[in-house]
PDB file of C-alpha atoms in Angstrom:
ATOM      1  CA  SER A   1       9.776 -11.236 -10.954  1.00 80.00           C
ATOM      2  CA  GLN A   2       6.881 -11.900  -8.760  1.00 83.00           C
ATOM      3  CA  THR A   3       3.437 -10.066  -9.082  1.00 89.00           C
ATOM      4  CA  ILE A   4       0.378 -10.348  -7.348  1.00 94.00           C
ATOM      5  CA  HIS A   5      -3.265  -8.807  -8.298  1.00 95.00           C
ATOM      6  CA  GLN A   6      -6.467  -9.391  -6.319  1.00 96.00           C
ATOM      7  CA  TRP A   7     -10.243  -7.948  -7.794  1.00 95.00           C
ATOM      8  CA  PRO A   8     -12.542  -6.663  -7.540  1.00 96.00           C
ATOM      9  CA  ALA A   9     -10.763  -3.094  -6.674  1.00 95.00           C
ATOM     10  CA  THR A  10     -13.980  -2.209  -5.159  1.00 96.00           C
ATOM     11  CA  LEU A  11     -17.687  -3.599  -4.328  1.00 96.00           C
ATOM     12  CA  VAL A  12     -20.753  -2.458  -3.005  1.00 97.00           C
ATOM     13  CA  GLN A  13     -22.979  -5.807  -1.700  1.00 97.00           C
ATOM     14  CA  PRO A  14     -26.432  -6.036  -0.564  1.00 97.00           C
ATOM     15  CA  VAL A  15     -26.623  -8.088   2.962  1.00 97.00           C
ATOM     16  CA  GLY A  16     -27.228 -11.095   2.453  1.00 97.00           C
ATOM     17  CA  SER A  17     -25.455 -11.429  -1.110  1.00 97.00           C
ATOM     18  CA  PRO A  18     -22.822 -13.803  -1.770  1.00 97.00           C
ATOM     19  CA  LEU A  19     -18.986 -13.284  -2.151  1.00 97.00           C
ATOM     20  CA  SER A  20     -16.071 -13.728  -4.291  1.00 97.00           C
ATOM     21  CA  LEU A  21     -12.681 -12.037  -4.251  1.00 98.00           C
ATOM     22  CA  GLU A  22     -10.003 -13.623  -6.321  1.00 97.00           C
ATOM     23  CA  CYS A  23      -6.260 -13.235  -6.161  1.00 97.00           C
ATOM     24  CA  THR A  24      -3.851 -14.621  -8.396  1.00 97.00           C
ATOM     25  CA  VAL A  25      -0.088 -14.855  -8.056  1.00 95.00           C
ATOM     26  CA  GLU A  26       2.841 -15.089 -10.781  1.00 94.00           C
ATOM     27  CA  GLY A  27       6.370 -15.952 -10.956  1.00 90.00           C
ATOM     28  CA  THR A  28       6.724 -18.461  -7.842  1.00 87.00           C
ATOM     29  CA  SER A  29       5.902 -21.480  -7.537  1.00 86.00           C
ATOM     30  CA  ASN A  30       4.344 -23.327  -3.719  1.00 89.00           C
ATOM     31  CA  PRO A  31       3.889 -19.901  -2.163  1.00 91.00           C
ATOM     32  CA  ASN A  32       1.965 -19.635   1.296  1.00 91.00           C
ATOM     33  CA  LEU A  33      -1.109 -17.390   0.696  1.00 94.00           C
ATOM     34  CA  TYR A  34      -3.088 -14.911   3.063  1.00 95.00           C
ATOM     35  CA  TRP A  35      -6.243 -13.065   3.011  1.00 96.00           C
ATOM     36  CA  TYR A  36      -6.452 -10.123   5.470  1.00 95.00           C
ATOM     37  CA  ARG A  37      -9.287  -7.864   6.607  1.00 95.00           C
ATOM     38  CA  GLN A  38      -8.540  -4.369   7.659  1.00 93.00           C
ATOM     39  CA  ALA A  39     -11.812  -2.887   9.363  1.00 83.00           C
ATOM     40  CA  ALA A  40     -12.066   0.961   9.167  1.00 75.00           C
ATOM     41  CA  GLY A  41      -9.380   2.581  11.347  1.00 69.00           C
ATOM     42  CA  ARG A  42      -8.445  -0.379  12.970  1.00 72.00           C
ATOM     43  CA  GLY A  43      -5.331  -3.080  12.263  1.00 86.00           C
ATOM     44  CA  LEU A  44      -4.917  -5.763   9.421  1.00 92.00           C
ATOM     45  CA  GLN A  45      -6.151  -9.155  10.772  1.00 92.00           C
ATOM     46  CA  LEU A  46      -5.426 -12.317   9.596  1.00 93.00           C
ATOM     47  CA  LEU A  47      -8.305 -14.298   8.225  1.00 94.00           C
ATOM     48  CA  PHE A  48      -6.935 -17.025   6.451  1.00 94.00           C
ATOM     49  CA  TYR A  49      -3.962 -18.560   5.563  1.00 93.00           C
ATOM     50  CA  SER A  50      -2.912 -21.805   2.938  1.00 93.00           C
ATOM     51  CA  VAL A  51       0.265 -23.594   2.612  1.00 89.00           C
ATOM     52  CA  GLY A  52      -0.695 -25.701  -0.484  1.00 90.00           C
ATOM     53  CA  ILE A  53      -3.675 -26.735  -2.810  1.00 92.00           C
ATOM     54  CA  GLY A  54      -6.989 -27.452  -1.121  1.00 90.00           C
ATOM     55  CA  GLN A  55      -5.088 -26.570   2.321  1.00 91.00           C
ATOM     56  CA  ILE A  56      -7.051 -23.637   3.991  1.00 92.00           C
ATOM     57  CA  SER A  57      -6.562 -22.853   7.826  1.00 90.00           C
ATOM     58  CA  SER A  58      -9.233 -20.349   9.043  1.00 89.00           C
ATOM     59  CA  GLU A  59      -7.721 -17.895  12.321  1.00 84.00           C
ATOM     60  CA  VAL A  60     -11.028 -15.852  12.795  1.00 81.00           C
ATOM     61  CA  PRO A  61     -14.530 -17.793  13.256  1.00 67.00           C
ATOM     62  CA  GLN A  62     -16.927 -15.904  10.594  1.00 80.00           C
ATOM     63  CA  ASN A  63     -19.325 -16.297   7.799  1.00 90.00           C
ATOM     64  CA  LEU A  64     -16.517 -16.378   5.093  1.00 94.00           C
ATOM     65  CA  SER A  65     -14.572 -19.271   3.605  1.00 95.00           C
ATOM     66  CA  ALA A  66     -11.693 -19.677   1.549  1.00 96.00           C
ATOM     67  CA  SER A  67     -10.429 -21.864  -1.163  1.00 96.00           C
ATOM     68  CA  ARG A  68      -7.510 -22.267  -3.111  1.00 96.00           C
ATOM     69  CA  PRO A  69      -8.137 -24.484  -6.065  1.00 95.00           C
ATOM     70  CA  GLN A  70      -4.830 -23.716  -7.970  1.00 95.00           C
ATOM     71  CA  ASP A  71      -1.270 -23.344  -6.356  1.00 94.00           C
ATOM     72  CA  ARG A  72      -1.155 -19.656  -7.251  1.00 95.00           C
ATOM     73  CA  GLN A  73      -4.720 -19.194  -7.087  1.00 97.00           C
ATOM     74  CA  PHE A  74      -6.723 -18.099  -3.387  1.00 97.00           C
ATOM     75  CA  ILE A  75     -10.622 -17.137  -3.272  1.00 97.00           C
ATOM     76  CA  LEU A  76     -12.340 -15.350  -0.341  1.00 97.00           C
ATOM     77  CA  SER A  77     -16.074 -16.199  -0.608  1.00 97.00           C
ATOM     78  CA  SER A  78     -19.393 -15.691   1.746  1.00 96.00           C
ATOM     79  CA  LYS A  79     -22.617 -17.281   0.763  1.00 95.00           C
ATOM     80  CA  LYS A  80     -24.469 -14.112   2.979  1.00 96.00           C
ATOM     81  CA  LEU A  81     -22.746 -10.890   3.471  1.00 96.00           C
ATOM     82  CA  LEU A  82     -23.107  -9.068   6.988  1.00 95.00           C
ATOM     83  CA  LEU A  83     -22.809  -5.334   7.581  1.00 94.00           C
ATOM     84  CA  SER A  84     -19.862  -6.454   9.608  1.00 92.00           C
ATOM     85  CA  ASP A  85     -17.854  -7.830   6.461  1.00 94.00           C
ATOM     86  CA  SER A  86     -17.674  -4.438   5.480  1.00 93.00           C
ATOM     87  CA  GLY A  87     -13.524  -3.863   5.229  1.00 94.00           C
ATOM     88  CA  PHE A  88     -10.397  -3.784   3.040  1.00 95.00           C
ATOM     89  CA  TYR A  89      -9.543  -7.302   2.128  1.00 96.00           C
ATOM     90  CA  LEU A  90      -6.023  -7.923   1.337  1.00 96.00           C
ATOM     91  CA  CYS A  91      -4.369 -10.862  -0.309  1.00 97.00           C
ATOM     92  CA  ALA A  92      -0.567 -11.668   0.370  1.00 95.00           C
ATOM     93  CA  TRP A  93       1.799 -13.930  -0.604  1.00 94.00           C
ATOM     94  CA  SER A  94       5.191 -15.490   0.739  1.00 89.00           C
ATOM     95  CA  ALA A  95       7.740 -18.026  -0.356  1.00 81.00           C
ATOM     96  CA  ILE A  96       7.638 -20.974   2.118  1.00 63.00           C
ATOM     97  CA  ALA A  97      11.202 -21.829   1.949  1.00 59.00           C
ATOM     98  CA  GLY A  98      12.868 -20.877   5.311  1.00 55.00           C
ATOM     99  CA  GLY A  99       9.721 -19.395   6.394  1.00 55.00           C
ATOM    100  CA  THR A 100       8.845 -16.057   8.217  1.00 60.00           C
ATOM    101  CA  GLY A 101       9.999 -14.216   4.910  1.00 78.00           C
ATOM    102  CA  GLU A 102       8.533 -10.712   3.865  1.00 86.00           C
ATOM    103  CA  LEU A 103       4.210 -11.234   2.848  1.00 91.00           C
ATOM    104  CA  PHE A 104       3.683  -8.879  -0.537  1.00 92.00           C
ATOM    105  CA  PHE A 105       0.370  -7.912  -0.652  1.00 94.00           C
ATOM    106  CA  GLY A 106      -1.991  -7.277  -3.532  1.00 95.00           C
ATOM    107  CA  GLU A 107      -3.823  -3.964  -4.308  1.00 94.00           C
ATOM    108  CA  GLY A 108      -6.590  -4.621  -1.651  1.00 95.00           C
ATOM    109  CA  SER A 109     -10.318  -4.958  -2.331  1.00 96.00           C
ATOM    110  CA  ARG A 110     -12.717  -2.569  -0.871  1.00 95.00           C
ATOM    111  CA  LEU A 111     -16.156  -3.858   0.763  1.00 96.00           C
ATOM    112  CA  THR A 112     -18.918  -1.940   1.378  1.00 96.00           C
ATOM    113  CA  VAL A 113     -21.819  -3.704   2.637  1.00 96.00           C
ATOM    114  CA  LEU A 114     -25.302  -2.373   2.855  1.00 96.00           C
TER     115      LEU A 114
ATOM    116  CA  ALA B   1      -2.953 -10.947  23.334  1.00 58.00           C
ATOM    117  CA  GLN B   2      -1.451  -8.022  21.487  1.00 64.00           C
ATOM    118  CA  LYS B   3       1.945  -9.121  20.524  1.00 91.00           C
ATOM    119  CA  VAL B   4       2.655  -5.511  18.274  1.00 96.00           C
ATOM    120  CA  THR B   5       2.141  -2.305  20.446  1.00 95.00           C
ATOM    121  CA  GLN B   6       2.522   0.807  18.072  1.00 96.00           C
ATOM    122  CA  ALA B   7       1.310   3.534  20.974  1.00 95.00           C
ATOM    123  CA  GLN B   8       1.466   6.331  18.463  1.00 96.00           C
ATOM    124  CA  THR B   9      -2.489   6.275  16.760  1.00 95.00           C
ATOM    125  CA  GLU B  10      -1.773   9.663  14.654  1.00 96.00           C
ATOM    126  CA  ILE B  11       1.381  11.893  13.920  1.00 97.00           C
ATOM    127  CA  SER B  12       1.289  15.062  12.488  1.00 97.00           C
ATOM    128  CA  VAL B  13       4.890  16.865  11.459  1.00 97.00           C
ATOM    129  CA  VAL B  14       5.910  19.641   9.093  1.00 97.00           C
ATOM    130  CA  GLU B  15       7.891  18.970   6.080  1.00 97.00           C
ATOM    131  CA  LYS B  16      11.805  18.429   6.625  1.00 97.00           C
ATOM    132  CA  GLU B  17      11.295  17.363  10.355  1.00 97.00           C
ATOM    133  CA  ASP B  18      12.573  13.927  11.602  1.00 98.00           C
ATOM    134  CA  VAL B  19       9.849  11.547  13.271  1.00 98.00           C
ATOM    135  CA  THR B  20      10.240   8.823  14.832  1.00 98.00           C
ATOM    136  CA  LEU B  21       7.198   5.610  14.683  1.00 98.00           C
ATOM    137  CA  ASP B  22       7.641   3.944  17.945  1.00 98.00           C
ATOM    138  CA  CYS B  23       7.178  -0.004  17.634  1.00 98.00           C
ATOM    139  CA  VAL B  24       7.299  -2.755  20.501  1.00 98.00           C
ATOM    140  CA  TYR B  25       6.939  -6.144  20.508  1.00 97.00           C
ATOM    141  CA  GLU B  26       6.119  -9.009  22.305  1.00 95.00           C
ATOM    142  CA  THR B  27       7.099 -12.765  22.131  1.00 93.00           C
ATOM    143  CA  ARG B  28       8.805 -15.965  23.763  1.00 91.00           C
ATOM    144  CA  ASP B  29      10.792 -17.159  20.527  1.00 89.00           C
ATOM    145  CA  THR B  30      14.262 -16.552  20.538  1.00 90.00           C
ATOM    146  CA  THR B  31      13.864 -16.500  16.998  1.00 88.00           C
ATOM    147  CA  TYR B  32      11.970 -14.135  15.394  1.00 91.00           C
ATOM    148  CA  TYR B  33      11.623 -11.293  12.654  1.00 91.00           C
ATOM    149  CA  LEU B  34      10.379  -7.620  12.634  1.00 94.00           C
ATOM    150  CA  PHE B  35       8.964  -5.945   9.541  1.00 95.00           C
ATOM    151  CA  TRP B  36       7.754  -2.303   8.697  1.00 97.00           C
ATOM    152  CA  TYR B  37       5.190  -1.594   5.712  1.00 96.00           C
ATOM    153  CA  LYS B  38       3.973   1.445   4.493  1.00 97.00           C
ATOM    154  CA  GLN B  39       0.305   1.599   3.240  1.00 95.00           C
ATOM    155  CA  PRO B  40      -0.126   5.047   1.416  1.00 94.00           C
ATOM    156  CA  PRO B  41      -3.734   6.188   0.575  1.00 90.00           C
ATOM    157  CA  SER B  42      -3.951   3.802  -2.307  1.00 88.00           C
ATOM    158  CA  GLY B  43      -4.318   1.617   0.356  1.00 90.00           C
ATOM    159  CA  GLU B  44      -1.557  -1.288  -1.084  1.00 90.00           C
ATOM    160  CA  LEU B  45       0.717  -2.027   1.814  1.00 93.00           C
ATOM    161  CA  VAL B  46       4.494  -1.680   0.709  1.00 94.00           C
ATOM    162  CA  PHE B  47       7.113  -3.724   2.376  1.00 92.00           C
ATOM    163  CA  LEU B  48      10.190  -1.758   3.798  1.00 94.00           C
ATOM    164  CA  ILE B  49      12.320  -3.947   5.835  1.00 92.00           C
ATOM    165  CA  ARG B  50      12.845  -7.495   7.476  1.00 91.00           C
ATOM    166  CA  ARG B  51      14.832  -7.585  10.574  1.00 91.00           C
ATOM    167  CA  ASN B  52      15.563 -10.887  12.177  1.00 90.00           C
ATOM    168  CA  SER B  53      16.090 -11.632  16.301  1.00 92.00           C
ATOM    169  CA  PHE B  54      20.046 -11.959  15.560  1.00 91.00           C
ATOM    170  CA  ASP B  55      20.532  -8.807  13.664  1.00 87.00           C
ATOM    171  CA  GLU B  56      20.392  -5.853  16.359  1.00 85.00           C
ATOM    172  CA  GLN B  57      22.246  -3.817  13.813  1.00 85.00           C
ATOM    173  CA  ASN B  58      20.895  -0.481  12.864  1.00 86.00           C
ATOM    174  CA  GLU B  59      19.897  -0.083   9.479  1.00 87.00           C
ATOM    175  CA  ILE B  60      20.069   3.225   7.404  1.00 89.00           C
ATOM    176  CA  SER B  61      18.276   3.406   4.160  1.00 90.00           C
ATOM    177  CA  GLY B  62      18.274   6.806   2.377  1.00 94.00           C
ATOM    178  CA  ARG B  63      16.134   8.957   4.751  1.00 95.00           C
ATOM    179  CA  TYR B  64      14.796   5.569   6.403  1.00 96.00           C
ATOM    180  CA  SER B  65      16.472   4.405   9.519  1.00 95.00           C
ATOM    181  CA  TRP B  66      15.304   1.367  11.879  1.00 95.00           C
ATOM    182  CA  ASN B  67      16.737   1.133  15.383  1.00 95.00           C
ATOM    183  CA  PHE B  68      16.218  -2.348  16.483  1.00 95.00           C
ATOM    184  CA  GLN B  69      16.270  -2.721  20.613  1.00 95.00           C
ATOM    185  CA  LYS B  70      16.134  -6.581  21.965  1.00 94.00           C
ATOM    186  CA  SER B  71      16.844  -5.014  25.538  1.00 93.00           C
ATOM    187  CA  THR B  72      13.353  -3.322  25.248  1.00 95.00           C
ATOM    188  CA  SER B  73      11.810  -5.225  22.543  1.00 96.00           C
ATOM    189  CA  SER B  74      11.686  -2.294  20.031  1.00 97.00           C
ATOM    190  CA  PHE B  75      11.982  -1.695  16.579  1.00 97.00           C
ATOM    191  CA  ASN B  76      11.732   1.904  15.916  1.00 97.00           C
ATOM    192  CA  PHE B  77      11.375   3.512  12.528  1.00 97.00           C
ATOM    193  CA  THR B  78      12.724   7.348  12.187  1.00 97.00           C
ATOM    194  CA  ILE B  79      12.574   9.443   9.022  1.00 97.00           C
ATOM    195  CA  THR B  80      14.711  12.168   8.883  1.00 97.00           C
ATOM    196  CA  ALA B  81      13.897  15.469   6.337  1.00 97.00           C
ATOM    197  CA  SER B  82      10.209  14.176   6.135  1.00 97.00           C
ATOM    198  CA  GLN B  83       8.870  15.015   3.082  1.00 97.00           C
ATOM    199  CA  VAL B  84       4.855  15.096   1.929  1.00 96.00           C
ATOM    200  CA  VAL B  85       5.105  11.727   0.179  1.00 96.00           C
ATOM    201  CA  ASP B  86       5.920  10.106   3.384  1.00 97.00           C
ATOM    202  CA  SER B  87       2.198  10.356   4.778  1.00 97.00           C
ATOM    203  CA  ALA B  88       1.031   7.595   5.032  1.00 97.00           C
ATOM    204  CA  VAL B  89      -0.067   4.371   7.551  1.00 96.00           C
ATOM    205  CA  TYR B  90       2.724   2.702   8.921  1.00 97.00           C
ATOM    206  CA  PHE B  91       2.760  -0.541  10.007  1.00 97.00           C
ATOM    207  CA  CYS B  92       5.269  -2.732  12.285  1.00 97.00           C
ATOM    208  CA  ALA B  93       4.669  -6.357  11.957  1.00 95.00           C
ATOM    209  CA  LEU B  94       6.455  -9.763  13.732  1.00 94.00           C
ATOM    210  CA  SER B  95       6.509 -13.164  12.540  1.00 90.00           C
ATOM    211  CA  GLU B  96       7.364 -15.784  15.124  1.00 86.00           C
ATOM    212  CA  ALA B  97       9.431 -18.825  14.164  1.00 78.00           C
ATOM    213  CA  SER B  98       7.356 -21.180  16.306  1.00 77.00           C
ATOM    214  CA  SER B  99       4.367 -20.143  14.214  1.00 75.00           C
ATOM    215  CA  ASN B 100       1.487 -22.028  13.699  1.00 75.00           C
ATOM    216  CA  SER B 101      -0.289 -19.855  10.905  1.00 77.00           C
ATOM    217  CA  GLY B 102       1.909 -20.424   8.174  1.00 76.00           C
ATOM    218  CA  TYR B 103       4.264 -17.844   9.233  1.00 79.00           C
ATOM    219  CA  ALA B 104       1.528 -15.263   8.975  1.00 85.00           C
ATOM    220  CA  LEU B 105       2.629 -11.234  10.478  1.00 91.00           C
ATOM    221  CA  ASN B 106       1.346 -10.332  13.623  1.00 92.00           C
ATOM    222  CA  PHE B 107       0.692  -6.309  12.583  1.00 94.00           C
ATOM    223  CA  GLY B 108       0.249  -3.833  15.094  1.00 95.00           C
ATOM    224  CA  LYS B 109      -2.340  -1.049  14.699  1.00 93.00           C
ATOM    225  CA  GLY B 110      -0.569   1.257  12.783  1.00 95.00           C
ATOM    226  CA  THR B 111       0.405   4.933  12.766  1.00 96.00           C
ATOM    227  CA  SER B 112      -0.811   7.327  10.978  1.00 96.00           C
ATOM    228  CA  LEU B 113       1.860   9.946   9.941  1.00 97.00           C
ATOM    229  CA  LEU B 114       0.716  12.876   8.140  1.00 97.00           C
ATOM    230  CA  VAL B 115       3.381  15.435   6.714  1.00 97.00           C
ATOM    231  CA  THR B 116       2.261  18.823   5.944  1.00 97.00           C
ATOM    232  CA  PRO B 117       4.251  21.376   3.698  1.00 95.00           C
TER     233      PRO B 117
END
């Protein structure tokens, strides 16, 4: 069966520090991968998606970046965090074949920038 | 533009009451998919259902039921005989066949449901 894991689960970082959140999918090949952010009291905002290794598309201009060094690995990074980067970050995957399939989410990473 | 609207921000019910969560969507595609997710306090989003635009049959799964009406662009979710464990934030989402976002889902802002004993 397919599983998705992301870490760390919780992170408290000072403004201006770097960030690295990692997501790994198991049990499937060539998935679409996504990073969403959920700010307090708000819905889910799509940040990045990837349809293949090295293929990253950004939906929202920001100081965050994403990379996909391996088929089932998706990394969210920042060189210098801002206060507004605080939120709950969710990684998700879906099967590419046929598209428009449901997304399966990881456990989430809660980031607090102080 | 907001493609999925969940007008109810918060709903509070007493256990065993029925509750309906509203979802209205907007799309120009003829082929699209609608979803509901549950987000319990732990934070992880749990997939509940996926419906395509060509299937308007209502669906029932235990205490959960979904009413899809293309005429009103709605995809409402009803919980019958609610339980405390149903307390969570529920999200409705839309995916369009013409999507140029890798078939990412557009989520509504969610409805927070509180079921009290």
